Amino acid sequence: MNQLVEADDRQGGHASLATAALEARAKVLELQQRNASERVRRALYALAAEFTTVAAWSCIDLRDLDKARTYLHESSTFAGLSQDPPTAMRVWVNMAMLAYQRKNWPEQLAAAQAANASPAARRDPFFGSMSRVRLALAHSSLGDLRAARRSLGAAQENYRKAAEDERPRWTAFYGPAELNHLAAIILNHNGEPAEAEAMAHRSLAKIPAEFQRNRALATCQLALAQLRQGEPEQATATAGTVFTIMEALHCRGACAP
């Protein structure tokens, strides 16, 4: 699993990654046919959910959104059978991301609300921050600027309270850089480009070296904020660096926020 997550971090979703994830899922489900304890069975279902979610994420990057939706629904079933809160959280967050890509704002909000109501979000401020920033993005998409601001503030406060505990490998993407990047998106949506620019700069200052796709995305938000402040030349120069980043990664396809 870690190898697949690391491949996605480096290159993004691609067909071979989706195929590898589905092949791994098939092997995990085959193991379910053998005698095992309840604890082992739950762990296997959690793995099946993880592999299916990787396949779905690859499809999102490849813009095959219908197939991604199918895989995420399958993943939600496996996550439910696993009874593992972080696994369920990952599925809801990915459903919110997919709904954002499909421009289905009510579904985006419903998925973010499900993530926020999940046991993982209630027990751990880290996951609470992750779910609340998705709520903020959903409210912003729907034009509810006050609710978006409120949820963003709650996400930032939750992250400040989060302990540095050991969590699943897939959560490595979420930290100050990602939170500030999503804040830049929300503030750009809200018509607050000066604050969005500040958040984009904060994000870019903290993005780890292995998350260069995230750097490209945050740079896009920086360029948008500059353009909306009447700085077309600066925005054009900033946007131009995105191509350099993406070419270096050989990354094709969309990278969803």
mmCIF file of C-alpha atoms in Angstrom:
data_model
loop_
_atom_site.group_PDB
_atom_site.id
_atom_site.type_symbol
_atom_site.label_atom_id
_atom_site.label_comp_id
_atom_site.label_asym_id
_atom_site.label_seq_id
_atom_site.Cartn_x
_atom_site.Cartn_y
_atom_site.Cartn_z
ATOM 1 C CA MET A 1 0.000 0.000 0.000
ATOM 2 C CA ASN A 2 2.741 2.476 0.919
ATOM 3 C CA GLN A 3 4.371 2.012 -2.508
ATOM 4 C CA LEU A 4 1.083 2.877 -4.247
ATOM 5 C CA VAL A 5 0.558 5.963 -2.092
ATOM 6 C CA GLU A 6 4.122 7.115 -2.735
ATOM 7 C CA ALA A 7 3.663 6.594 -6.489
ATOM 8 C CA ASP A 8 0.536 8.751 -6.371
ATOM 9 C CA ASP A 9 2.390 11.440 -4.404
ATOM 10 C CA ARG A 10 5.124 11.558 -7.036
ATOM 11 C CA GLN A 11 3.249 11.188 -10.303
ATOM 12 C CA GLY A 12 -0.466 11.406 -9.679
ATOM 13 C CA GLY A 13 -3.136 9.053 -10.871
ATOM 14 C CA HIS A 14 -2.417 6.952 -13.930
ATOM 15 C CA ALA A 15 -3.838 3.803 -15.491
ATOM 16 C CA SER A 16 -1.091 1.486 -14.284
ATOM 17 C CA LEU A 17 -1.560 2.692 -10.697
ATOM 18 C CA ALA A 18 -5.304 1.992 -10.848
ATOM 19 C CA THR A 19 -4.638 -1.459 -12.278
ATOM 20 C CA ALA A 20 -2.088 -2.259 -9.580
ATOM 21 C CA ALA A 21 -4.496 -1.122 -6.857
ATOM 22 C CA LEU A 22 -7.327 -3.279 -8.194
ATOM 23 C CA GLU A 23 -5.043 -6.307 -8.524
ATOM 24 C CA ALA A 24 -3.970 -5.855 -4.918
ATOM 25 C CA ARG A 25 -7.623 -5.559 -3.867
ATOM 26 C CA ALA A 26 -8.418 -8.845 -5.610
ATOM 27 C CA LYS A 27 -5.664 -10.588 -3.635
ATOM 28 C CA VAL A 28 -6.956 -9.123 -0.374
ATOM 29 C CA LEU A 29 -10.518 -10.249 -1.081
ATOM 30 C CA GLU A 30 -9.219 -13.709 -1.955
ATOM 31 C CA LEU A 31 -7.699 -13.890 1.524
ATOM 32 C CA GLN A 32 -11.175 -13.214 2.941
ATOM 33 C CA GLN A 33 -12.201 -16.654 1.735
ATOM 34 C CA ARG A 34 -9.877 -18.304 4.232
ATOM 35 C CA ASN A 35 -10.509 -18.890 7.905
ATOM 36 C CA ALA A 36 -9.480 -15.851 9.924
ATOM 37 C CA SER A 37 -10.340 -14.056 13.136
ATOM 38 C CA GLU A 38 -12.773 -11.149 13.188
ATOM 39 C CA ARG A 39 -9.891 -8.737 13.759
ATOM 40 C CA VAL A 40 -8.042 -10.023 10.697
ATOM 41 C CA ARG A 41 -11.190 -9.885 8.560
ATOM 42 C CA ARG A 42 -11.769 -6.249 9.510
ATOM 43 C CA ALA A 43 -8.157 -5.419 8.678
ATOM 44 C CA LEU A 44 -8.533 -7.091 5.273
ATOM 45 C CA TYR A 45 -11.692 -5.100 4.542
ATOM 46 C CA ALA A 46 -9.841 -1.924 5.504
ATOM 47 C CA LEU A 47 -7.087 -2.844 3.025
ATOM 48 C CA ALA A 48 -9.669 -3.543 0.325
ATOM 49 C CA ALA A 49 -11.169 -0.106 0.962
ATOM 50 C CA GLU A 50 -7.718 1.510 0.769
ATOM 51 C CA PHE A 51 -6.819 -0.150 -2.533
ATOM 52 C CA THR A 52 -10.211 0.696 -4.030
ATOM 53 C CA THR A 53 -9.824 4.321 -2.960
ATOM 54 C CA VAL A 54 -6.395 4.502 -4.643
ATOM 55 C CA ALA A 55 -8.017 3.224 -7.851
ATOM 56 C CA ALA A 56 -10.773 5.817 -7.516
ATOM 57 C CA TRP A 57 -8.275 8.623 -6.946
ATOM 58 C CA SER A 58 -6.380 7.558 -10.066
ATOM 59 C CA CYS A 59 -9.604 7.752 -12.047
ATOM 60 C CA ILE A 60 -10.236 11.256 -10.693
ATOM 61 C CA ASP A 61 -6.800 12.330 -11.934
ATOM 62 C CA LEU A 62 -7.520 10.662 -15.275
ATOM 63 C CA ARG A 63 -10.869 12.516 -15.479
ATOM 64 C CA ASP A 64 -12.825 9.254 -15.575
ATOM 65 C CA LEU A 65 -15.220 10.571 -12.949
ATOM 66 C CA ASP A 66 -17.971 8.014 -13.474
ATOM 67 C CA LYS A 67 -15.621 5.111 -12.834
ATOM 68 C CA ALA A 68 -14.165 6.961 -9.841
ATOM 69 C CA ARG A 69 -17.650 7.278 -8.372
ATOM 70 C CA THR A 70 -18.259 3.552 -8.813
ATOM 71 C CA TYR A 71 -15.005 2.696 -7.054
ATOM 72 C CA LEU A 72 -15.715 5.081 -4.187
ATOM 73 C CA HIS A 73 -19.110 3.492 -3.592
ATOM 74 C CA GLU A 74 -17.404 0.102 -3.503
ATOM 75 C CA SER A 75 -14.796 1.509 -1.141
ATOM 76 C CA SER A 76 -17.490 2.825 1.203
ATOM 77 C CA THR A 77 -18.900 -0.703 1.499
ATOM 78 C CA PHE A 78 -15.500 -2.156 2.401
ATOM 79 C CA ALA A 79 -14.851 0.699 4.839
ATOM 80 C CA GLY A 80 -18.159 0.000 6.580
ATOM 81 C CA LEU A 81 -17.308 -3.685 6.902
ATOM 82 C CA SER A 82 -13.877 -2.828 8.305
ATOM 83 C CA GLN A 83 -15.376 -0.680 11.097
ATOM 84 C CA ASP A 84 -12.177 1.382 10.917
ATOM 85 C CA PRO A 85 -12.855 5.122 11.464
ATOM 86 C CA PRO A 86 -9.796 6.525 9.586
ATOM 87 C CA THR A 87 -10.600 4.349 6.569
ATOM 88 C CA ALA A 88 -14.187 5.608 6.525
ATOM 89 C CA MET A 89 -12.896 9.186 6.843
ATOM 90 C CA ARG A 90 -10.708 8.717 3.782
ATOM 91 C CA VAL A 91 -13.670 7.525 1.725
ATOM 92 C CA TRP A 92 -15.886 10.477 2.718
ATOM 93 C CA VAL A 93 -13.109 12.987 2.014
ATOM 94 C CA ASN A 94 -12.539 11.461 -1.413
ATOM 95 C CA MET A 95 -16.271 11.539 -2.114
ATOM 96 C CA ALA A 96 -16.253 15.255 -1.307
ATOM 97 C CA MET A 97 -13.296 15.738 -3.656
ATOM 98 C CA LEU A 98 -15.036 13.838 -6.442
ATOM 99 C CA ALA A 99 -18.252 15.822 -6.007
ATOM 100 C CA TYR A 100 -16.162 19.010 -6.274
ATOM 101 C CA GLN A 101 -14.754 17.779 -9.578
ATOM 102 C CA ARG A 102 -18.250 16.901 -10.823
ATOM 103 C CA LYS A 103 -19.515 20.333 -9.706
ATOM 104 C CA ASN A 104 -22.191 18.592 -7.657
ATOM 105 C CA TRP A 105 -22.220 21.056 -4.788
ATOM 106 C CA PRO A 106 -25.040 19.469 -2.703
ATOM 107 C CA GLU A 107 -23.296 16.083 -2.853
ATOM 108 C CA GLN A 108 -20.004 17.743 -1.959
ATOM 109 C CA LEU A 109 -21.632 19.247 1.124
ATOM 110 C CA ALA A 110 -23.303 15.962 2.102
ATOM 111 C CA ALA A 111 -19.995 14.059 1.856
ATOM 112 C CA ALA A 112 -18.198 16.727 3.906
ATOM 113 C CA GLN A 113 -20.949 16.601 6.530
ATOM 114 C CA ALA A 114 -20.650 12.801 6.682
ATOM 115 C CA ALA A 115 -16.884 13.135 7.184
ATOM 116 C CA ASN A 116 -17.438 15.720 9.922
ATOM 117 C CA ALA A 117 -19.951 13.482 11.725
ATOM 118 C CA SER A 118 -17.692 10.427 11.552
ATOM 119 C CA PRO A 119 -16.100 8.871 14.666
ATOM 120 C CA ALA A 120 -12.626 9.772 13.395
ATOM 121 C CA ALA A 121 -13.484 13.479 13.217
ATOM 122 C CA ARG A 122 -15.135 13.422 16.646
ATOM 123 C CA ARG A 123 -12.224 11.679 18.344
ATOM 124 C CA ASP A 124 -9.195 13.303 16.729
ATOM 125 C CA PRO A 125 -8.842 17.059 16.042
ATOM 126 C CA PHE A 126 -6.572 16.195 13.100
ATOM 127 C CA PHE A 127 -9.421 14.446 11.307
ATOM 128 C CA GLY A 128 -11.793 17.109 12.601
ATOM 129 C CA SER A 129 -9.687 19.709 10.801
ATOM 130 C CA MET A 130 -9.641 17.611 7.630
ATOM 131 C CA SER A 131 -13.433 17.316 7.600
ATOM 132 C CA ARG A 132 -14.129 20.940 8.513
ATOM 133 C CA VAL A 133 -11.952 22.353 5.746
ATOM 134 C CA ARG A 134 -13.966 20.171 3.328
ATOM 135 C CA LEU A 135 -17.114 21.674 4.826
ATOM 136 C CA ALA A 136 -15.676 25.139 4.253
ATOM 137 C CA LEU A 137 -14.940 24.338 0.624
ATOM 138 C CA ALA A 138 -18.455 22.949 0.120
ATOM 139 C CA HIS A 139 -20.103 26.016 1.686
ATOM 140 C CA SER A 140 -17.938 28.235 -0.492
ATOM 141 C CA SER A 141 -18.970 26.301 -3.615
ATOM 142 C CA LEU A 142 -22.609 26.897 -2.658
ATOM 143 C CA GLY A 143 -22.001 30.609 -2.105
ATOM 144 C CA ASP A 144 -22.501 30.530 1.673
ATOM 145 C CA LEU A 145 -19.503 32.718 2.472
ATOM 146 C CA ARG A 146 -20.243 33.116 6.179
ATOM 147 C CA ALA A 147 -20.509 29.355 6.735
ATOM 148 C CA ALA A 148 -17.354 28.854 4.682
ATOM 149 C CA ARG A 149 -15.440 31.293 6.879
ATOM 150 C CA ARG A 150 -16.791 29.696 10.057
ATOM 151 C CA SER A 151 -15.850 26.173 8.971
ATOM 152 C CA LEU A 152 -12.412 27.306 7.809
ATOM 153 C CA GLY A 153 -11.760 28.896 11.195
ATOM 154 C CA ALA A 154 -12.855 25.669 12.916
ATOM 155 C CA ALA A 155 -10.531 23.640 10.665
ATOM 156 C CA GLN A 156 -7.582 25.879 11.544
ATOM 157 C CA GLU A 157 -8.392 25.718 15.267
ATOM 158 C CA ASN A 158 -8.748 21.925 15.192
ATOM 159 C CA TYR A 159 -5.402 21.556 13.481
ATOM 160 C CA ARG A 160 -3.729 23.656 16.167
ATOM 161 C CA LYS A 161 -5.152 21.259 18.785
ATOM 162 C CA ALA A 162 -4.096 18.075 16.965
ATOM 163 C CA ALA A 163 -1.392 15.991 18.614
ATOM 164 C CA GLU A 164 1.448 14.558 16.549
ATOM 165 C CA ASP A 165 0.156 10.993 16.801
ATOM 166 C CA GLU A 166 0.922 8.143 14.431
ATOM 167 C CA ARG A 167 -1.725 8.004 11.694
ATOM 168 C CA PRO A 168 -2.217 6.079 8.433
ATOM 169 C CA ARG A 169 0.268 6.781 5.636
ATOM 170 C CA TRP A 170 -2.411 8.325 3.412
ATOM 171 C CA THR A 171 -2.848 11.241 5.843
ATOM 172 C CA ALA A 172 0.695 12.509 5.121
ATOM 173 C CA PHE A 173 -0.653 14.962 2.548
ATOM 174 C CA TYR A 174 -2.605 16.882 5.190
ATOM 175 C CA GLY A 175 -0.659 19.438 7.142
ATOM 176 C CA PRO A 176 -0.182 23.228 7.330
ATOM 177 C CA ALA A 177 0.657 23.405 3.608
ATOM 178 C CA GLU A 178 -2.505 21.588 2.492
ATOM 179 C CA LEU A 179 -4.699 23.456 4.969
ATOM 180 C CA ASN A 180 -3.372 26.799 3.723
ATOM 181 C CA HIS A 181 -3.752 25.687 0.096
ATOM 182 C CA LEU A 182 -7.415 24.811 0.654
ATOM 183 C CA ALA A 183 -7.853 28.088 2.543
ATOM 184 C CA ALA A 184 -6.534 29.896 -0.566
ATOM 185 C CA ILE A 185 -9.147 28.124 -2.714
ATOM 186 C CA ILE A 186 -11.923 29.034 -0.283
ATOM 187 C CA LEU A 187 -10.837 32.674 -0.026
ATOM 188 C CA ASN A 188 -10.545 32.960 -3.810
ATOM 189 C CA HIS A 189 -14.094 31.592 -4.053
ATOM 190 C CA ASN A 190 -15.197 34.074 -1.409
ATOM 191 C CA GLY A 191 -13.837 37.053 -3.339
ATOM 192 C CA GLU A 192 -10.982 37.737 -0.902
ATOM 193 C CA PRO A 193 -7.929 37.520 -3.199
ATOM 194 C CA ALA A 194 -5.494 39.395 -0.941
ATOM 195 C CA GLU A 195 -6.017 36.873 1.861
ATOM 196 C CA ALA A 196 -5.982 34.049 -0.680
ATOM 197 C CA GLU A 197 -2.588 35.218 -1.925
ATOM 198 C CA ALA A 198 -1.226 35.239 1.619
ATOM 199 C CA MET A 199 -2.499 31.691 2.225
ATOM 200 C CA ALA A 200 -1.018 30.479 -1.065
ATOM 201 C CA HIS A 201 2.385 31.900 -0.104
ATOM 202 C CA ARG A 202 2.160 30.187 3.294
ATOM 203 C CA SER A 203 1.288 26.928 1.607
ATOM 204 C CA LEU A 204 4.162 27.116 -0.851
ATOM 205 C CA ALA A 205 6.602 27.816 1.978
ATOM 206 C CA LYS A 206 5.674 24.571 3.752
ATOM 207 C CA ILE A 207 4.999 22.023 0.982
ATOM 208 C CA PRO A 208 7.315 19.001 1.438
ATOM 209 C CA ALA A 209 9.609 18.135 -1.454
ATOM 210 C CA GLU A 210 7.719 14.928 -2.255
ATOM 211 C CA PHE A 211 4.452 16.781 -2.850
ATOM 212 C CA GLN A 212 5.322 18.733 -5.974
ATOM 213 C CA ARG A 213 1.855 18.221 -7.493
ATOM 214 C CA ASN A 214 0.515 20.087 -4.486
ATOM 215 C CA ARG A 215 3.030 22.848 -5.221
ATOM 216 C CA ALA A 216 1.620 23.167 -8.733
ATOM 217 C CA LEU A 217 -1.930 23.414 -7.384
ATOM 218 C CA ALA A 218 -1.046 26.028 -4.766
ATOM 219 C CA THR A 219 0.821 28.012 -7.417
ATOM 220 C CA CYS A 220 -2.363 28.055 -9.513
ATOM 221 C CA GLN A 221 -4.237 29.571 -6.582
ATOM 222 C CA LEU A 222 -1.496 32.161 -6.124
ATOM 223 C CA ALA A 223 -1.735 33.156 -9.802
ATOM 224 C CA LEU A 224 -5.524 33.396 -9.575
ATOM 225 C CA ALA A 225 -5.333 35.601 -6.478
ATOM 226 C CA GLN A 226 -2.812 37.885 -8.220
ATOM 227 C CA LEU A 227 -4.996 38.146 -11.305
ATOM 228 C CA ARG A 228 -8.037 39.048 -9.221
ATOM 229 C CA GLN A 229 -6.044 41.858 -7.614
ATOM 230 C CA GLY A 230 -5.340 43.424 -11.010
ATOM 231 C CA GLU A 231 -1.822 42.057 -11.504
ATOM 232 C CA PRO A 232 -2.057 40.213 -14.859
ATOM 233 C CA GLU A 233 1.674 40.268 -15.625
ATOM 234 C CA GLN A 234 2.614 38.851 -12.215
ATOM 235 C CA ALA A 235 -0.183 36.288 -12.467
ATOM 236 C CA THR A 236 1.021 35.175 -15.908
ATOM 237 C CA ALA A 237 4.589 34.756 -14.672
ATOM 238 C CA THR A 238 3.382 32.788 -11.656
ATOM 239 C CA ALA A 239 1.140 30.556 -13.769
ATOM 240 C CA GLY A 240 4.039 29.838 -16.120
ATOM 241 C CA THR A 241 5.957 28.124 -13.330
ATOM 242 C CA VAL A 242 3.172 25.542 -13.020
ATOM 243 C CA PHE A 243 4.128 24.071 -16.404
ATOM 244 C CA THR A 244 7.726 23.742 -15.290
ATOM 245 C CA ILE A 245 6.671 21.864 -12.157
ATOM 246 C CA MET A 246 4.326 19.540 -14.033
ATOM 247 C CA GLU A 247 6.792 18.816 -16.820
ATOM 248 C CA ALA A 248 9.390 17.838 -14.239
ATOM 249 C CA LEU A 249 6.932 15.366 -12.736
ATOM 250 C CA HIS A 250 5.753 13.943 -16.072
ATOM 251 C CA CYS A 251 2.340 14.308 -14.476
ATOM 252 C CA ARG A 252 -0.645 14.197 -16.790
ATOM 253 C CA GLY A 253 -4.276 14.623 -15.879
ATOM 254 C CA ALA A 254 -6.160 16.665 -13.320
ATOM 255 C CA CYS A 255 -5.092 16.896 -9.694
ATOM 256 C CA ALA A 256 -8.170 17.448 -7.599
ATOM 257 C CA PRO A 257 -8.288 19.805 -4.597
#
